[in-house]
PDB file of C-alpha atoms in Angstrom:
ATOM      1  CA  UNK A 912     -43.611   1.207   9.035  1.00  0.00           C
ATOM      2  CA  UNK A 913     -44.168  -0.444   5.366  1.00  0.00           C
ATOM      3  CA  UNK A 914     -40.496  -1.695   5.471  1.00  0.00           C
ATOM      4  CA  UNK A 915     -40.595  -2.924   8.846  1.00  0.00           C
ATOM      5  CA  UNK A 916     -43.885  -4.850   7.915  1.00  0.00           C
ATOM      6  CA  UNK A 917     -42.059  -6.940   5.258  1.00  0.00           C
ATOM      7  CA  UNK A 918     -42.146 -10.712   5.848  1.00  0.00           C
ATOM      8  CA  UNK A 919     -38.379 -11.042   5.551  1.00  0.00           C
ATOM      9  CA  UNK A 920     -38.003  -8.900   8.626  1.00  0.00           C
ATOM     10  CA  UNK A 921     -40.616 -10.549  10.870  1.00  0.00           C
ATOM     11  CA  UNK A 922     -38.093 -12.710  12.681  1.00  0.00           C
ATOM     12  CA  UNK A 923     -35.437  -9.740  12.923  1.00  0.00           C
ATOM     13  CA  UNK A 924     -34.834  -7.222  15.514  1.00  0.00           C
ATOM     14  CA  UNK A 925     -34.817  -3.738  14.186  1.00  0.00           C
ATOM     15  CA  UNK A 926     -34.302  -0.393  15.882  1.00  0.00           C
ATOM     16  CA  UNK A 927     -33.695   3.168  14.865  1.00  0.00           C
ATOM     17  CA  UNK A 928     -34.088   6.799  15.721  1.00  0.00           C
ATOM     18  CA  UNK A 929     -34.048   9.657  13.232  1.00  0.00           C
ATOM     19  CA  UNK A 930     -33.387  13.064  14.417  1.00  0.00           C
ATOM     20  CA  UNK A 931     -33.357  16.553  12.383  1.00  0.00           C
ATOM     21  CA  UNK A 932     -29.880  17.787  12.311  1.00  0.00           C
ATOM     22  CA  UNK A 933     -30.961  21.631  12.743  1.00  0.00           C
ATOM     23  CA  UNK A 934     -32.563  21.185  16.061  1.00  0.00           C
ATOM     24  CA  UNK A 935     -32.413  17.643  17.257  1.00  0.00           C
ATOM     25  CA  UNK A 936     -36.135  16.945  16.983  1.00  0.00           C
ATOM     26  CA  UNK A 937     -36.828  13.379  16.821  1.00  0.00           C
ATOM     27  CA  UNK A 938     -38.883  12.527  13.618  1.00  0.00           C
ATOM     28  CA  UNK A 939     -39.162   8.886  13.838  1.00  0.00           C
ATOM     29  CA  UNK A 940     -38.165   6.155  16.285  1.00  0.00           C
ATOM     30  CA  UNK A 941     -38.682   2.445  16.661  1.00  0.00           C
ATOM     31  CA  UNK A 942     -37.208   0.277  19.561  1.00  0.00           C
ATOM     32  CA  UNK A 943     -34.555   2.937  19.782  1.00  0.00           C
ATOM     33  CA  UNK A 944     -33.694   1.929  23.433  1.00  0.00           C
ATOM     34  CA  UNK A 945     -32.580  -1.697  22.717  1.00  0.00           C
ATOM     35  CA  UNK A 946     -28.973  -2.790  22.355  1.00  0.00           C
ATOM     36  CA  UNK A 947     -28.046  -4.221  19.040  1.00  0.00           C
ATOM     37  CA  UNK A 948     -24.947  -5.557  17.292  1.00  0.00           C
ATOM     38  CA  UNK A 949     -24.339  -2.402  14.895  1.00  0.00           C
ATOM     39  CA  UNK A 950     -22.357  -4.387  12.336  1.00  0.00           C
ATOM     40  CA  UNK A 951     -21.229  -2.144   9.316  1.00  0.00           C
ATOM     41  CA  UNK A 952     -23.156   0.834  10.238  1.00  0.00           C
ATOM     42  CA  UNK A 953     -20.152   1.343  12.494  1.00  0.00           C
ATOM     43  CA  UNK A 954     -18.186   2.290   9.482  1.00  0.00           C
ATOM     44  CA  UNK A 955     -19.851   5.866   9.488  1.00  0.00           C
ATOM     45  CA  UNK A 956     -18.221   6.462  13.063  1.00  0.00           C
ATOM     46  CA  UNK A 957     -15.065   4.972  11.878  1.00  0.00           C
ATOM     47  CA  UNK A 958     -14.865   7.168   8.792  1.00  0.00           C
ATOM     48  CA  UNK A 959     -16.125  10.165  10.443  1.00  0.00           C
ATOM     49  CA  UNK A 960     -13.470   9.947  13.171  1.00  0.00           C
ATOM     50  CA  UNK A 961     -10.732   9.435  10.492  1.00  0.00           C
ATOM     51  CA  UNK A 962     -11.870  12.598   8.724  1.00  0.00           C
ATOM     52  CA  UNK A 963     -11.983  14.573  11.953  1.00  0.00           C
ATOM     53  CA  UNK A 964      -8.590  13.408  12.978  1.00  0.00           C
ATOM     54  CA  UNK A 965      -6.672  13.378   9.507  1.00  0.00           C
ATOM     55  CA  UNK A 966      -8.723  15.624   7.226  1.00  0.00           C
ATOM     56  CA  UNK A 967      -9.888  14.718   3.789  1.00  0.00           C
ATOM     57  CA  UNK A 968      -6.781  15.509   2.128  1.00  0.00           C
ATOM     58  CA  UNK A 969      -4.609  13.094   4.020  1.00  0.00           C
ATOM     59  CA  UNK A 970      -2.485  10.449   2.050  1.00  0.00           C
ATOM     60  CA  UNK A 971      -0.631   7.470   3.441  1.00  0.00           C
ATOM     61  CA  UNK A 972       2.868   6.778   2.116  1.00  0.00           C
ATOM     62  CA  UNK A 973       4.482   3.400   1.169  1.00  0.00           C
ATOM     63  CA  UNK A 974       8.210   3.481   1.004  1.00  0.00           C
ATOM     64  CA  UNK A 975      11.240   1.452   0.075  1.00  0.00           C
ATOM     65  CA  UNK A 976      13.905   2.242   2.656  1.00  0.00           C
ATOM     66  CA  UNK A 977      17.411   0.956   3.536  1.00  0.00           C
ATOM     67  CA  UNK A 978      20.330   1.897   5.835  1.00  0.00           C
ATOM     68  CA  UNK A 979      22.801   0.269   3.569  1.00  0.00           C
ATOM     69  CA  UNK A 980      24.901   1.977   0.912  1.00  0.00           C
ATOM     70  CA  UNK A 981      24.437   1.848  -2.771  1.00  0.00           C
ATOM     71  CA  UNK A 982      27.693   1.110  -4.505  1.00  0.00           C
ATOM     72  CA  UNK A 983      27.842   0.471  -8.394  1.00  0.00           C
ATOM     73  CA  UNK A 984      24.223  -0.496  -8.593  1.00  0.00           C
ATOM     74  CA  UNK A 985      24.383  -2.777  -5.594  1.00  0.00           C
ATOM     75  CA  UNK A 986      22.392  -2.269  -2.265  1.00  0.00           C
ATOM     76  CA  UNK A 987      24.867  -3.518   0.376  1.00  0.00           C
ATOM     77  CA  UNK A 988      22.236  -4.756   2.889  1.00  0.00           C
ATOM     78  CA  UNK A 989      18.476  -5.245   3.266  1.00  0.00           C
ATOM     79  CA  UNK A 990      15.643  -3.393   1.525  1.00  0.00           C
ATOM     80  CA  UNK A 991      12.368  -2.447   3.639  1.00  0.00           C
ATOM     81  CA  UNK A 992       9.048  -2.248   1.956  1.00  0.00           C
ATOM     82  CA  UNK A 993       7.371  -0.216   4.530  1.00  0.00           C
ATOM     83  CA  UNK A 994       3.544   0.034   4.699  1.00  0.00           C
ATOM     84  CA  UNK A 995       1.816   2.513   6.894  1.00  0.00           C
ATOM     85  CA  UNK A 996      -1.887   1.538   6.211  1.00  0.00           C
ATOM     86  CA  UNK A 997      -2.557   2.316   2.479  1.00  0.00           C
ATOM     87  CA  UNK A 998      -5.276  -0.043   1.806  1.00  0.00           C
ATOM     88  CA  UNK A 999      -5.246   0.749  -1.958  1.00  0.00           C
ATOM     89  CA  UNK A1000      -1.988  -0.848  -2.985  1.00  0.00           C
ATOM     90  CA  UNK A1001      -4.201  -2.509  -5.518  1.00  0.00           C
ATOM     91  CA  UNK A1002      -5.804  -1.951  -9.175  1.00  0.00           C
ATOM     92  CA  UNK A1003      -8.539   0.376  -7.701  1.00  0.00           C
ATOM     93  CA  UNK A1004      -7.255   3.442  -8.865  1.00  0.00           C
ATOM     94  CA  UNK A1005      -4.979   2.263 -11.735  1.00  0.00           C
ATOM     95  CA  UNK A1006      -7.604   0.823 -14.284  1.00  0.00           C
ATOM     96  CA  UNK A1007      -7.395  -2.624 -12.676  1.00  0.00           C
ATOM     97  CA  UNK A1008      -3.536  -3.015 -12.871  1.00  0.00           C
ATOM     98  CA  UNK A1009      -2.926  -4.586  -9.520  1.00  0.00           C
ATOM     99  CA  UNK A1010       0.830  -4.232  -9.223  1.00  0.00           C
ATOM    100  CA  UNK A1011       0.768  -0.677 -10.498  1.00  0.00           C
ATOM    101  CA  UNK A1012       1.923   0.822  -7.302  1.00  0.00           C
ATOM    102  CA  UNK A1013       4.797  -1.821  -6.991  1.00  0.00           C
ATOM    103  CA  UNK A1014       5.883  -1.321 -10.335  1.00  0.00           C
ATOM    104  CA  UNK A1015       6.225   2.371  -9.634  1.00  0.00           C
ATOM    105  CA  UNK A1016       8.175   1.639  -6.570  1.00  0.00           C
ATOM    106  CA  UNK A1017      10.415  -0.646  -8.550  1.00  0.00           C
ATOM    107  CA  UNK A1018      10.967   2.048 -11.094  1.00  0.00           C
ATOM    108  CA  UNK A1019      11.867   4.234  -8.351  1.00  0.00           C
ATOM    109  CA  UNK A1020      14.358   1.945  -6.871  1.00  0.00           C
ATOM    110  CA  UNK A1021      15.976   1.631 -10.299  1.00  0.00           C
ATOM    111  CA  UNK A1022      16.129   5.439 -10.756  1.00  0.00           C
ATOM    112  CA  UNK A1023      18.164   5.446  -7.248  1.00  0.00           C
ATOM    113  CA  UNK A1024      20.527   3.318  -8.944  1.00  0.00           C
ATOM    114  CA  UNK A1025      19.818   0.018  -7.668  1.00  0.00           C
ATOM    115  CA  UNK A1026      19.963  -3.173  -9.786  1.00  0.00           C
ATOM    116  CA  UNK A1027      20.980  -5.817  -6.957  1.00  0.00           C
ATOM    117  CA  UNK A1028      19.789  -6.165  -3.423  1.00  0.00           C
ATOM    118  CA  UNK A1029      22.484  -7.881  -1.629  1.00  0.00           C
ATOM    119  CA  UNK A1030      20.370  -8.254   1.624  1.00  0.00           C
ATOM    120  CA  UNK A1031      16.728  -9.373   2.288  1.00  0.00           C
ATOM    121  CA  UNK A1032      13.638  -7.825   0.923  1.00  0.00           C
ATOM    122  CA  UNK A1033      11.822  -7.130   4.243  1.00  0.00           C
ATOM    123  CA  UNK A1034       7.843  -6.508   4.138  1.00  0.00           C
ATOM    124  CA  UNK A1035       7.582  -4.120   7.090  1.00  0.00           C
ATOM    125  CA  UNK A1036       4.122  -3.843   8.893  1.00  0.00           C
ATOM    126  CA  UNK A1037       5.316  -2.225  12.273  1.00  0.00           C
ATOM    127  CA  UNK A1038       2.837   0.766  11.957  1.00  0.00           C
ATOM    128  CA  UNK A1039      -0.090  -1.329  13.109  1.00  0.00           C
ATOM    129  CA  UNK A1040       0.177  -3.489  16.475  1.00  0.00           C
ATOM    130  CA  UNK A1041      -2.178  -5.949  17.705  1.00  0.00           C
ATOM    131  CA  UNK A1042      -3.817  -9.120  16.185  1.00  0.00           C
ATOM    132  CA  UNK A1043      -4.653  -9.239  12.407  1.00  0.00           C
ATOM    133  CA  UNK A1044      -8.124 -10.575  13.177  1.00  0.00           C
ATOM    134  CA  UNK A1045     -10.819  -9.477  15.360  1.00  0.00           C
ATOM    135  CA  UNK A1046     -11.718 -11.368  18.539  1.00  0.00           C
ATOM    136  CA  UNK A1047     -15.155 -12.173  17.264  1.00  0.00           C
ATOM    137  CA  UNK A1048     -14.745 -12.807  13.678  1.00  0.00           C
ATOM    138  CA  UNK A1049     -16.632 -15.854  12.140  1.00  0.00           C
ATOM    139  CA  UNK A1050     -13.837 -18.456  11.036  1.00  0.00           C
ATOM    140  CA  UNK A1051     -15.783 -19.356   7.846  1.00  0.00           C
ATOM    141  CA  UNK A1052     -15.489 -15.755   6.913  1.00  0.00           C
ATOM    142  CA  UNK A1053     -11.766 -15.816   6.862  1.00  0.00           C
ATOM    143  CA  UNK A1054     -11.432 -17.260   3.207  1.00  0.00           C
ATOM    144  CA  UNK A1055     -13.290 -14.374   1.713  1.00  0.00           C
ATOM    145  CA  UNK A1056     -12.475 -10.640   1.072  1.00  0.00           C
ATOM    146  CA  UNK A1057     -14.722  -9.435   3.878  1.00  0.00           C
ATOM    147  CA  UNK A1058     -12.612 -11.387   6.303  1.00  0.00           C
ATOM    148  CA  UNK A1059      -9.196 -10.456   5.010  1.00  0.00           C
ATOM    149  CA  UNK A1060      -6.414 -10.115   7.809  1.00  0.00           C
ATOM    150  CA  UNK A1061      -5.384  -6.493   8.826  1.00  0.00           C
ATOM    151  CA  UNK A1062      -1.900  -5.288   8.198  1.00  0.00           C
ATOM    152  CA  UNK A1063      -0.025  -2.027   7.727  1.00  0.00           C
ATOM    153  CA  UNK A1064       1.231  -3.514   4.577  1.00  0.00           C
ATOM    154  CA  UNK A1065      -1.648  -4.812   2.619  1.00  0.00           C
ATOM    155  CA  UNK A1066      -1.941  -5.536  -1.135  1.00  0.00           C
ATOM    156  CA  UNK A1067      -4.906  -6.160  -3.367  1.00  0.00           C
ATOM    157  CA  UNK A1068      -7.223  -6.244  -0.442  1.00  0.00           C
ATOM    158  CA  UNK A1069      -5.195  -9.035   0.707  1.00  0.00           C
ATOM    159  CA  UNK A1070      -6.821 -11.277  -1.743  1.00  0.00           C
ATOM    160  CA  UNK A1071      -6.266 -13.171  -4.802  1.00  0.00           C
ATOM    161  CA  UNK A1072      -8.982 -12.600  -7.336  1.00  0.00           C
ATOM    162  CA  UNK A1073     -10.334 -15.672  -9.257  1.00  0.00           C
ATOM    163  CA  UNK A1074     -12.360 -15.160 -12.379  1.00  0.00           C
ATOM    164  CA  UNK A1075     -14.190 -18.354 -13.050  1.00  0.00           C
ATOM    165  CA  UNK A1076     -15.956 -18.951 -16.508  1.00  0.00           C
ATOM    166  CA  UNK A1077     -17.571 -21.865 -17.887  1.00  0.00           C
ATOM    167  CA  UNK A1078     -16.046 -24.060 -20.840  1.00  0.00           C
ATOM    168  CA  UNK A1079     -17.557 -24.261 -24.261  1.00  0.00           C
ATOM    169  CA  UNK A1080     -19.353 -27.535 -23.570  1.00  0.00           C
ATOM    170  CA  UNK A1081     -20.780 -29.407 -20.638  1.00  0.00           C
ATOM    171  CA  UNK A1082     -18.142 -31.653 -18.943  1.00  0.00           C
ATOM    172  CA  UNK A1083     -15.282 -29.251 -19.868  1.00  0.00           C
ATOM    173  CA  UNK A1084     -13.070 -27.791 -17.140  1.00  0.00           C
ATOM    174  CA  UNK A1085     -14.289 -24.451 -15.775  1.00  0.00           C
ATOM    175  CA  UNK A1086     -11.678 -21.649 -17.014  1.00  0.00           C
ATOM    176  CA  UNK A1087     -10.070 -20.077 -13.847  1.00  0.00           C
ATOM    177  CA  UNK A1088      -7.969 -16.999 -14.287  1.00  0.00           C
ATOM    178  CA  UNK A1089      -6.294 -15.685 -10.917  1.00  0.00           C
ATOM    179  CA  UNK A1090      -5.045 -12.013 -10.573  1.00  0.00           C
ATOM    180  CA  UNK A1091      -2.238 -11.484  -9.899  1.00  0.00           C
ATOM    181  CA  UNK A1092      -0.350 -14.516 -10.684  1.00  0.00           C
ATOM    182  CA  UNK A1093       2.075 -15.447  -7.989  1.00  0.00           C
ATOM    183  CA  UNK A1094       4.148 -18.202  -6.281  1.00  0.00           C
ATOM    184  CA  UNK A1095       2.590 -17.194  -3.107  1.00  0.00           C
ATOM    185  CA  UNK A1096      -0.404 -19.353  -3.427  1.00  0.00           C
ATOM    186  CA  UNK A1097      -1.399 -22.642  -4.872  1.00  0.00           C
ATOM    187  CA  UNK A1098      -4.576 -23.053  -6.966  1.00  0.00           C
ATOM    188  CA  UNK A1099      -6.350 -26.553  -7.389  1.00  0.00           C
ATOM    189  CA  UNK A1100      -9.349 -26.770  -9.664  1.00  0.00           C
ATOM    190  CA  UNK A1101     -11.775 -29.463 -10.202  1.00  0.00           C
ATOM    191  CA  UNK A1102     -14.642 -27.301 -11.232  1.00  0.00           C
ATOM    192  CA  UNK A1103     -16.426 -28.204 -14.460  1.00  0.00           C
ATOM    193  CA  UNK A1104     -18.996 -26.854 -16.880  1.00  0.00           C
ATOM    194  CA  UNK A1105     -22.334 -27.949 -16.163  1.00  0.00           C
ATOM    195  CA  UNK A1106     -25.509 -28.366 -18.617  1.00  0.00           C
ATOM    196  CA  UNK A1107     -27.211 -25.278 -19.820  1.00  0.00           C
ATOM    197  CA  UNK A1108     -29.318 -23.899 -17.025  1.00  0.00           C
ATOM    198  CA  UNK A1109     -28.023 -26.120 -14.528  1.00  0.00           C
ATOM    199  CA  UNK A1110     -27.398 -24.792 -10.824  1.00  0.00           C
ATOM    200  CA  UNK A1111     -24.172 -22.922  -9.895  1.00  0.00           C
ATOM    201  CA  UNK A1112     -22.556 -25.265  -7.375  1.00  0.00           C
ATOM    202  CA  UNK A1113     -19.059 -23.553  -7.247  1.00  0.00           C
ATOM    203  CA  UNK A1114     -17.445 -24.166  -3.961  1.00  0.00           C
ATOM    204  CA  UNK A1115     -14.266 -22.596  -2.572  1.00  0.00           C
ATOM    205  CA  UNK A1116     -11.941 -23.794   0.297  1.00  0.00           C
ATOM    206  CA  UNK A1117      -8.950 -22.459   1.729  1.00  0.00           C
ATOM    207  CA  UNK A1118      -7.679 -24.186   5.134  1.00  0.00           C
ATOM    208  CA  UNK A1119      -6.785 -21.685   7.833  1.00  0.00           C
ATOM    209  CA  UNK A1120      -3.021 -21.528   8.172  1.00  0.00           C
ATOM    210  CA  UNK A1121      -2.279 -22.081   4.413  1.00  0.00           C
ATOM    211  CA  UNK A1122      -2.540 -20.813   0.994  1.00  0.00           C
ATOM    212  CA  UNK A1123      -3.928 -23.601  -0.895  1.00  0.00           C
ATOM    213  CA  UNK A1124      -6.883 -22.654  -2.683  1.00  0.00           C
ATOM    214  CA  UNK A1125      -9.430 -25.402  -3.892  1.00  0.00           C
ATOM    215  CA  UNK A1126     -12.148 -24.857  -6.252  1.00  0.00           C
ATOM    216  CA  UNK A1127     -14.869 -27.358  -7.011  1.00  0.00           C
ATOM    217  CA  UNK A1128     -18.443 -27.591  -8.398  1.00  0.00           C
ATOM    218  CA  UNK A1129     -19.877 -26.568 -11.521  1.00  0.00           C
ATOM    219  CA  UNK A1130     -20.859 -23.392 -13.605  1.00  0.00           C
ATOM    220  CA  UNK A1131     -23.473 -23.881 -16.390  1.00  0.00           C
ATOM    221  CA  UNK A1132     -22.383 -23.422 -19.948  1.00  0.00           C
ATOM    222  CA  UNK A1133     -23.172 -19.922 -21.120  1.00  0.00           C
ATOM    223  CA  UNK A1134     -23.179 -18.545 -17.568  1.00  0.00           C
ATOM    224  CA  UNK A1135     -21.723 -15.322 -16.760  1.00  0.00           C
ATOM    225  CA  UNK A1136     -18.192 -15.693 -15.304  1.00  0.00           C
ATOM    226  CA  UNK A1137     -17.887 -15.127 -11.510  1.00  0.00           C
ATOM    227  CA  UNK A1138     -15.130 -13.432  -9.549  1.00  0.00           C
ATOM    228  CA  UNK A1139     -14.237 -14.860  -6.242  1.00  0.00           C
ATOM    229  CA  UNK A1140     -11.969 -12.680  -3.987  1.00  0.00           C
ATOM    230  CA  UNK A1141     -10.062 -15.206  -1.853  1.00  0.00           C
ATOM    231  CA  UNK A1142      -8.323 -13.670   1.306  1.00  0.00           C
ATOM    232  CA  UNK A1143      -4.730 -15.021   1.870  1.00  0.00           C
ATOM    233  CA  UNK A1144      -2.700 -15.648   4.934  1.00  0.00           C
ATOM    234  CA  UNK A1145      -0.118 -13.148   6.302  1.00  0.00           C
ATOM    235  CA  UNK A1146      -0.653 -10.041   4.301  1.00  0.00           C
ATOM    236  CA  UNK A1147       2.699  -8.367   4.654  1.00  0.00           C
ATOM    237  CA  UNK A1148       4.396 -11.625   3.258  1.00  0.00           C
ATOM    238  CA  UNK A1149       1.922 -11.653   0.331  1.00  0.00           C
ATOM    239  CA  UNK A1150       2.645  -8.048  -0.493  1.00  0.00           C
ATOM    240  CA  UNK A1151       6.365  -8.587  -0.217  1.00  0.00           C
ATOM    241  CA  UNK A1152       6.357 -11.921  -2.433  1.00  0.00           C
ATOM    242  CA  UNK A1153       4.491  -9.967  -5.274  1.00  0.00           C
ATOM    243  CA  UNK A1154       6.758  -6.998  -4.938  1.00  0.00           C
ATOM    244  CA  UNK A1155       9.835  -9.190  -5.146  1.00  0.00           C
ATOM    245  CA  UNK A1156       8.217 -10.841  -8.378  1.00  0.00           C
ATOM    246  CA  UNK A1157       7.693  -7.407  -9.663  1.00  0.00           C
ATOM    247  CA  UNK A1158      11.293  -6.465  -9.021  1.00  0.00           C
ATOM    248  CA  UNK A1159      12.534  -9.679 -10.835  1.00  0.00           C
ATOM    249  CA  UNK A1160      10.364  -8.608 -13.732  1.00  0.00           C
ATOM    250  CA  UNK A1161      12.296  -5.311 -13.802  1.00  0.00           C
ATOM    251  CA  UNK A1162      15.517  -6.877 -13.746  1.00  0.00           C
ATOM    252  CA  UNK A1163      16.477  -6.004 -10.051  1.00  0.00           C
ATOM    253  CA  UNK A1164      17.795  -8.976  -8.059  1.00  0.00           C
ATOM    254  CA  UNK A1165      17.325  -9.763  -4.474  1.00  0.00           C
ATOM    255  CA  UNK A1166      19.878 -12.102  -3.181  1.00  0.00           C
ATOM    256  CA  UNK A1167      18.979 -12.370   0.510  1.00  0.00           C
ATOM    257  CA  UNK A1168      15.607 -13.870   0.404  1.00  0.00           C
ATOM    258  CA  UNK A1169      12.303 -12.459   1.858  1.00  0.00           C
ATOM    259  CA  UNK A1170      11.260 -11.639   5.500  1.00  0.00           C
ATOM    260  CA  UNK A1171       8.561  -9.673   7.284  1.00  0.00           C
ATOM    261  CA  UNK A1172       9.138  -7.530  10.451  1.00  0.00           C
ATOM    262  CA  UNK A1173       7.267  -5.406  12.885  1.00  0.00           C
ATOM    263  CA  UNK A1174      10.533  -4.184  14.619  1.00  0.00           C
ATOM    264  CA  UNK A1175      11.709  -0.771  14.372  1.00  0.00           C
ATOM    265  CA  UNK A1176      13.398   0.217  11.222  1.00  0.00           C
ATOM    266  CA  UNK A1177      17.303   0.138  11.385  1.00  0.00           C
ATOM    267  CA  UNK A1178      18.955   3.320  12.371  1.00  0.00           C
ATOM    268  CA  UNK A1179      19.907   5.584   9.409  1.00  0.00           C
ATOM    269  CA  UNK A1180      17.273   4.027   7.212  1.00  0.00           C
ATOM    270  CA  UNK A1181      16.561   6.433   4.376  1.00  0.00           C
ATOM    271  CA  UNK A1182      13.779   6.387   1.691  1.00  0.00           C
ATOM    272  CA  UNK A1183      14.818   5.150  -1.645  1.00  0.00           C
ATOM    273  CA  UNK A1184      11.499   5.374  -3.433  1.00  0.00           C
ATOM    274  CA  UNK A1185       7.832   6.403  -2.395  1.00  0.00           C
ATOM    275  CA  UNK A1186       4.334   5.781  -3.372  1.00  0.00           C
ATOM    276  CA  UNK A1187       1.711   8.463  -2.256  1.00  0.00           C
ATOM    277  CA  UNK A1188      -1.564   6.896  -1.621  1.00  0.00           C
ATOM    278  CA  UNK A1189      -5.118   8.560  -2.788  1.00  0.00           C
ATOM    279  CA  UNK A1190      -6.622  11.192  -0.494  1.00  0.00           C
ATOM    280  CA  UNK A1191      -8.683   9.939   2.389  1.00  0.00           C
ATOM    281  CA  UNK A1192     -11.978  11.432   0.736  1.00  0.00           C
ATOM    282  CA  UNK A1193     -11.511   8.991  -2.278  1.00  0.00           C
ATOM    283  CA  UNK A1194     -10.550   6.070   0.228  1.00  0.00           C
ATOM    284  CA  UNK A1195     -13.821   6.582   2.117  1.00  0.00           C
ATOM    285  CA  UNK A1196     -15.857   5.753  -1.187  1.00  0.00           C
ATOM    286  CA  UNK A1197     -14.396   2.341  -1.022  1.00  0.00           C
ATOM    287  CA  UNK A1198     -15.002   1.907   2.555  1.00  0.00           C
ATOM    288  CA  UNK A1199     -18.635   3.043   2.835  1.00  0.00           C
ATOM    289  CA  UNK A1200     -20.082   2.512  -0.704  1.00  0.00           C
ATOM    290  CA  UNK A1201     -18.891  -1.117  -0.806  1.00  0.00           C
ATOM    291  CA  UNK A1202     -18.809  -1.909   2.834  1.00  0.00           C
ATOM    292  CA  UNK A1203     -15.024  -2.685   2.558  1.00  0.00           C
ATOM    293  CA  UNK A1204     -14.215  -4.289   6.067  1.00  0.00           C
ATOM    294  CA  UNK A1205     -10.254  -4.265   5.771  1.00  0.00           C
ATOM    295  CA  UNK A1206     -10.223  -0.578   4.686  1.00  0.00           C
ATOM    296  CA  UNK A1207     -12.304   0.278   7.837  1.00  0.00           C
ATOM    297  CA  UNK A1208     -10.139  -1.551  10.087  1.00  0.00           C
TER     298      UNK A1208
END
């Protein structure tokens, strides 16, 4: 009752019902019969259903597959980066090294004897059907991590992370460090360093349909750095692009360019390298403790 009496809630609608698990007795209730938009409390039902259907030890595999032959170090066709819904192809479980899973896959490909891919690198997202965005998502959320598109092949929460720090004197450009570096997006910054104690006016824009990220405004000299997690368009292409850059850094050449696909894998496709995701019980901490929308979807 004290919580409901707070001034901040006087214009809000709140409802709840608390029951004792052992016998179902109602211990407290307030407007329990009203209909509400449940928002992120629905994650409890989503994650409970996942535990019931899959179990806490379930892991999701991401694979490199091809139906082509490997001859003298050359893969004579297309290479598929196959996503099956692992939301943690990121630095979350690898001390912040966002490309760790991709590096391991690239090493596995090299161990399979491949140094040149004569065909295309295909980011495969066919394990999920339907739209990448929900029907009622707010358009101005889509630029941020909590509005990232959904794909079976997702990387770094489908975001680029921008660390923004002030310069060493007012008027100097703000220092912007993107993670990971990639050719997939463009970054334009006019952000500057503000006077000591001045207001944080950083503003970020990314127009729908593109991956040009514009940063403006100011951050006071001496202020703590900020990290802005910016969602990018077309997650499977984002993942495949970064993976292609990891392959290049490992000396593996892709000659046929890059594509994405949801079509069935070609007949005879075999696994060349595998990355095992974390157990579901560990994934649920990211979903529910930080209310991670992409992971819940």
